Amino acid sequence: EAEVAQSPRYKITEKSQAVAFWCDPISGHATLYWYRQILGQGPELLVQFQDESVVDDSQLPKDRFSAERLKGVDSTLKIQPAELGDSAMYLCASSFAVGRNNEQFFGPGTRLTVL
Amino acid sequence: GENVEQHPSTLSVQEGDSAVIKCTYSDSASNYFPWYKQELGKRPQLIIDIRSNVGEKKDQRIAVTLNKTAKHFSLHITETQPEDSAVYFCAASPLNTDKLIFGTGTRLQVFP
């Protein structure tokens, strides 16, 4: 069964350093999402892509976070510089199409710890 | 924007009992309400969903009910089993978006 892949699974970094996370959605899924999940809370959408275009990045802290999906397939989320408050699980999800409330399939996540 | 509240935050039941988790949402235009189960250390997985044109949906031991007037929806698990132990998240999707606004989660523990 196809799954969303993410790497790395765990990342420890010091504040002010740069970090990057990678996501490979299920083949054929046009929509890709990045969520941040703080311990004890539900996932919060950071950015949504439809193919290579950003559909929603209203909750993305653009002064330090950036995301790209250059060829409309895999995606990278970057934080520069990392801050202590960025410690969280970063989840990637994908769905088949936009505008039809299709099921979102989640990856295993990257757990970021900022020291 | 949409806001989703979820209760209770923790729920402990005896195996075989029923469990009910409730969520309320603020945007009356939201039209899609999925429930995700997240086992410890694993990814969230969709277990059931309901759309605003339906009042109830059932899949074996789990069911979801939606009250659009009151803007709340609930997850019902009957005949609970230890493998149902996990964190459950409700979510709401505002009209004309694929965005999901999640609740804060309910940790369900089923004791044998």
Tab-separated table of C-alpha atoms in Angstrom:
chain	number	residue	atom	x	y	z
A	1	GLU	CA	0.000	0.000	0.000
A	2	ALA	CA	1.393	3.400	-1.004
A	3	GLU	CA	2.305	5.735	1.838
A	4	VAL	CA	3.545	9.272	2.290
A	5	ALA	CA	7.269	9.293	3.023
A	6	GLN	CA	9.092	11.838	5.173
A	7	SER	CA	12.687	12.325	6.198
A	8	PRO	CA	14.383	12.661	8.517
A	9	ARG	CA	12.221	11.057	11.187
A	10	TYR	CA	14.025	12.917	13.955
A	11	LYS	CA	16.048	16.115	13.927
A	12	ILE	CA	17.858	17.819	16.784
A	13	THR	CA	19.281	21.243	16.130
A	14	GLU	CA	20.432	24.299	17.990
A	15	LYS	CA	18.539	27.548	17.820
A	16	SER	CA	19.534	29.861	14.974
A	17	GLN	CA	20.493	26.895	12.789
A	18	ALA	CA	18.741	26.005	9.550
A	19	VAL	CA	16.744	22.792	9.160
A	20	ALA	CA	14.969	21.187	6.239
A	21	PHE	CA	12.374	18.457	6.003
A	22	TRP	CA	11.465	16.399	2.968
A	23	CYS	CA	8.155	14.839	1.932
A	24	ASP	CA	7.264	12.473	-0.897
A	25	PRO	CA	3.493	12.201	-1.325
A	26	ILE	CA	1.576	9.226	-2.629
A	27	SER	CA	2.062	8.936	-6.387
A	28	GLY	CA	-0.631	10.795	-8.288
A	29	HIS	CA	-1.704	12.967	-5.371
A	30	ALA	CA	-1.944	16.543	-6.559
A	31	THR	CA	-2.464	18.168	-3.186
A	32	LEU	CA	0.212	18.274	-0.504
A	33	TYR	CA	-0.033	19.716	3.002
A	34	TRP	CA	2.480	20.539	5.705
A	35	TYR	CA	1.174	20.537	9.282
A	36	ARG	CA	2.826	21.350	12.595
A	37	GLN	CA	1.710	19.363	15.621
A	38	ILE	CA	2.776	20.650	19.017
A	39	LEU	CA	2.746	18.025	21.753
A	40	GLY	CA	-0.755	17.607	23.134
A	41	GLN	CA	-2.443	19.520	20.325
A	42	GLY	CA	-3.996	18.781	16.969
A	43	PRO	CA	-2.156	19.344	13.691
A	44	GLU	CA	-2.141	22.928	12.417
A	45	LEU	CA	-1.917	23.598	8.687
A	46	LEU	CA	1.173	25.522	7.646
A	47	VAL	CA	0.949	25.365	3.855
A	48	GLN	CA	-1.085	23.658	1.136
A	49	PHE	CA	0.101	22.997	-2.424
A	50	GLN	CA	-1.922	22.147	-5.496
A	51	ASP	CA	0.680	20.677	-7.840
A	52	GLU	CA	3.533	23.193	-7.625
A	53	SER	CA	1.395	26.173	-6.591
A	54	VAL	CA	0.720	27.400	-3.062
A	55	VAL	CA	-3.010	27.372	-2.299
A	56	ASP	CA	-2.872	28.463	1.339
A	57	ASP	CA	0.089	29.637	3.392
A	58	SER	CA	-1.791	31.978	5.689
A	59	GLN	CA	-0.457	30.234	8.829
A	60	LEU	CA	3.140	29.893	7.639
A	61	PRO	CA	5.554	32.169	9.568
A	62	LYS	CA	7.128	33.496	6.415
A	63	ASP	CA	9.929	35.353	8.159
A	64	ARG	CA	11.586	32.045	8.975
A	65	PHE	CA	9.667	29.274	7.210
A	66	SER	CA	9.662	28.473	3.518
A	67	ALA	CA	8.181	25.641	1.494
A	68	GLU	CA	8.515	24.543	-2.074
A	69	ARG	CA	7.228	21.867	-4.389
A	70	LEU	CA	9.146	22.698	-7.529
A	71	LYS	CA	8.030	19.890	-9.824
A	72	GLY	CA	4.693	19.288	-8.210
A	73	VAL	CA	5.807	16.019	-6.641
A	74	ASP	CA	8.007	16.020	-3.538
A	75	SER	CA	8.287	18.980	-1.220
A	76	THR	CA	10.717	20.597	1.190
A	77	LEU	CA	9.915	22.650	4.278
A	78	LYS	CA	12.719	24.826	5.627
A	79	ILE	CA	13.153	26.758	8.856
A	80	GLN	CA	15.871	29.388	9.114
A	81	PRO	CA	16.715	30.306	11.787
A	82	ALA	CA	15.160	27.719	14.082
A	83	GLU	CA	13.781	28.933	17.418
A	84	LEU	CA	13.042	27.045	20.618
A	85	GLY	CA	9.310	27.340	19.987
A	86	ASP	CA	9.649	25.459	16.702
A	87	SER	CA	10.077	22.162	18.552
A	88	ALA	CA	7.185	20.040	17.298
A	89	MET	CA	6.190	17.206	14.980
A	90	TYR	CA	6.048	18.267	11.335
A	91	LEU	CA	3.574	16.182	9.386
A	92	CYS	CA	3.164	16.000	5.654
A	93	ALA	CA	-0.081	14.816	4.083
A	94	SER	CA	-1.347	14.342	0.558
A	95	SER	CA	-4.692	13.899	-1.134
A	96	PHE	CA	-5.799	12.979	-4.616
A	97	ALA	CA	-7.406	16.199	-5.794
A	98	VAL	CA	-8.405	19.637	-4.641
A	99	GLY	CA	-11.861	20.900	-3.774
A	100	ARG	CA	-13.510	17.554	-3.073
A	101	ASN	CA	-12.557	16.963	0.566
A	102	ASN	CA	-10.655	13.847	-0.323
A	103	GLU	CA	-9.050	11.826	2.442
A	104	GLN	CA	-5.738	13.231	3.544
A	105	PHE	CA	-3.040	10.592	4.005
A	106	PHE	CA	-0.387	11.475	6.541
A	107	GLY	CA	3.293	10.672	6.615
A	108	PRO	CA	5.091	9.461	9.773
A	109	GLY	CA	6.290	12.971	10.573
A	110	THR	CA	9.590	14.588	11.483
A	111	ARG	CA	10.060	15.299	15.161
A	112	LEU	CA	12.101	18.464	15.557
A	113	THR	CA	13.830	19.372	18.793
A	114	VAL	CA	15.456	22.802	19.007
A	115	LEU	CA	17.991	23.206	21.812
B	1	GLY	CA	-11.965	31.620	10.937
B	2	GLU	CA	-13.055	28.136	11.909
B	3	ASN	CA	-12.394	26.934	15.467
B	4	VAL	CA	-12.911	23.376	16.699
B	5	GLU	CA	-13.229	22.398	20.339
B	6	GLN	CA	-12.975	18.772	21.440
B	7	HIS	CA	-13.978	17.060	24.706
B	8	PRO	CA	-12.971	15.241	26.763
B	9	SER	CA	-9.201	15.486	26.592
B	10	THR	CA	-8.846	12.036	28.165
B	11	LEU	CA	-11.281	9.142	28.372
B	12	SER	CA	-10.849	5.827	30.124
B	13	VAL	CA	-13.294	2.974	29.592
B	14	GLN	CA	-13.514	-0.709	30.345
B	15	GLU	CA	-13.234	-3.105	27.451
B	16	GLY	CA	-16.675	-3.684	25.961
B	17	ASP	CA	-18.057	-0.323	27.054
B	18	SER	CA	-18.931	2.502	24.692
B	19	ALA	CA	-16.929	5.698	24.220
B	20	VAL	CA	-18.206	9.053	23.005
B	21	ILE	CA	-16.074	12.014	21.944
B	22	LYS	CA	-17.674	15.360	21.152
B	23	CYS	CA	-16.598	18.299	19.016
B	24	THR	CA	-18.085	21.701	18.329
B	25	TYR	CA	-17.233	24.003	15.453
B	26	SER	CA	-17.773	27.702	14.929
B	27	ASP	CA	-18.179	28.166	11.156
B	28	SER	CA	-21.695	27.162	10.114
B	29	ALA	CA	-20.504	26.911	6.492
B	30	SER	CA	-18.069	24.060	7.229
B	31	ASN	CA	-19.188	21.015	5.317
B	32	TYR	CA	-16.808	18.128	5.957
B	33	PHE	CA	-15.959	16.501	9.282
B	34	PRO	CA	-13.374	13.695	9.444
B	35	TRP	CA	-12.113	11.791	12.473
B	36	TYR	CA	-8.491	10.639	12.687
B	37	LYS	CA	-6.940	8.047	14.985
B	38	GLN	CA	-3.303	8.430	16.000
B	39	GLU	CA	-1.659	5.554	17.811
B	40	LEU	CA	1.451	6.240	19.838
B	41	GLY	CA	4.351	7.042	17.553
B	42	LYS	CA	2.319	6.519	14.394
B	43	ARG	CA	0.779	8.732	11.739
B	44	PRO	CA	-2.838	9.956	11.978
B	45	GLN	CA	-5.226	7.758	9.999
B	46	LEU	CA	-8.757	8.528	8.881
B	47	ILE	CA	-11.298	6.265	10.555
B	48	ILE	CA	-14.596	7.839	9.497
B	49	ASP	CA	-15.910	11.082	8.030
B	50	ILE	CA	-19.242	12.777	7.477
B	51	ARG	CA	-20.449	15.511	5.163
B	52	SER	CA	-22.906	18.233	6.030
B	53	ASN	CA	-25.762	16.707	4.017
B	54	VAL	CA	-25.788	13.617	6.250
B	55	GLY	CA	-26.817	13.338	9.895
B	56	GLU	CA	-25.245	10.023	10.800
B	57	LYS	CA	-22.795	7.523	9.382
B	58	LYS	CA	-21.800	4.136	10.728
B	59	ASP	CA	-18.961	1.737	9.992
B	60	GLN	CA	-19.013	-1.420	12.083
B	61	ARG	CA	-18.266	-0.384	15.682
B	62	ILE	CA	-17.776	3.309	14.978
B	63	ALA	CA	-20.352	5.941	14.127
B	64	VAL	CA	-20.393	9.687	13.717
B	65	THR	CA	-23.370	11.992	14.208
B	66	LEU	CA	-23.662	15.583	13.025
B	67	ASN	CA	-26.001	18.277	14.339
B	68	LYS	CA	-25.658	21.250	11.981
B	69	THR	CA	-28.047	23.430	13.947
B	70	ALA	CA	-26.037	23.085	17.126
B	71	LYS	CA	-22.734	22.906	15.202
B	72	HIS	CA	-21.486	19.804	16.903
B	73	PHE	CA	-20.514	16.297	15.878
B	74	SER	CA	-19.639	13.218	17.872
B	75	LEU	CA	-17.712	9.976	17.498
B	76	HIS	CA	-19.246	6.860	19.018
B	77	ILE	CA	-17.253	3.672	19.521
B	78	THR	CA	-19.164	0.636	20.737
B	79	GLU	CA	-17.799	-2.580	22.213
B	80	THR	CA	-14.418	-0.969	22.787
B	81	GLN	CA	-11.284	-3.091	22.561
B	82	PRO	CA	-7.748	-2.467	23.882
B	83	GLU	CA	-6.586	-1.789	20.314
B	84	ASP	CA	-8.930	1.207	20.209
B	85	SER	CA	-6.557	2.935	22.660
B	86	ALA	CA	-5.140	5.964	20.839
B	87	VAL	CA	-5.544	9.711	20.447
B	88	TYR	CA	-8.566	10.672	18.377
B	89	PHE	CA	-8.795	14.001	16.532
B	90	CYS	CA	-11.882	15.574	15.042
B	91	ALA	CA	-11.578	18.149	12.268
B	92	ALA	CA	-13.752	20.511	10.266
B	93	SER	CA	-13.237	21.763	6.735
B	94	PRO	CA	-14.511	25.225	5.829
B	95	LEU	CA	-16.649	25.506	2.713
B	96	ASN	CA	-14.757	25.570	-0.597
B	97	THR	CA	-11.443	24.627	1.004
B	98	ASP	CA	-9.547	21.419	1.611
B	99	LYS	CA	-8.150	22.871	4.813
B	100	LEU	CA	-8.714	20.830	7.973
B	101	ILE	CA	-9.040	22.575	11.325
B	102	PHE	CA	-8.290	20.014	14.016
B	103	GLY	CA	-9.500	19.722	17.570
B	104	THR	CA	-7.025	19.269	20.408
B	105	GLY	CA	-7.452	15.508	20.593
B	106	THR	CA	-8.864	12.928	23.013
B	107	ARG	CA	-6.659	10.272	24.521
B	108	LEU	CA	-8.773	7.123	24.812
B	109	GLN	CA	-7.599	4.306	27.028
B	110	VAL	CA	-9.441	0.991	26.974
B	111	PHE	CA	-8.652	-1.231	29.919
B	112	PRO	CA	-8.983	-5.009	29.578
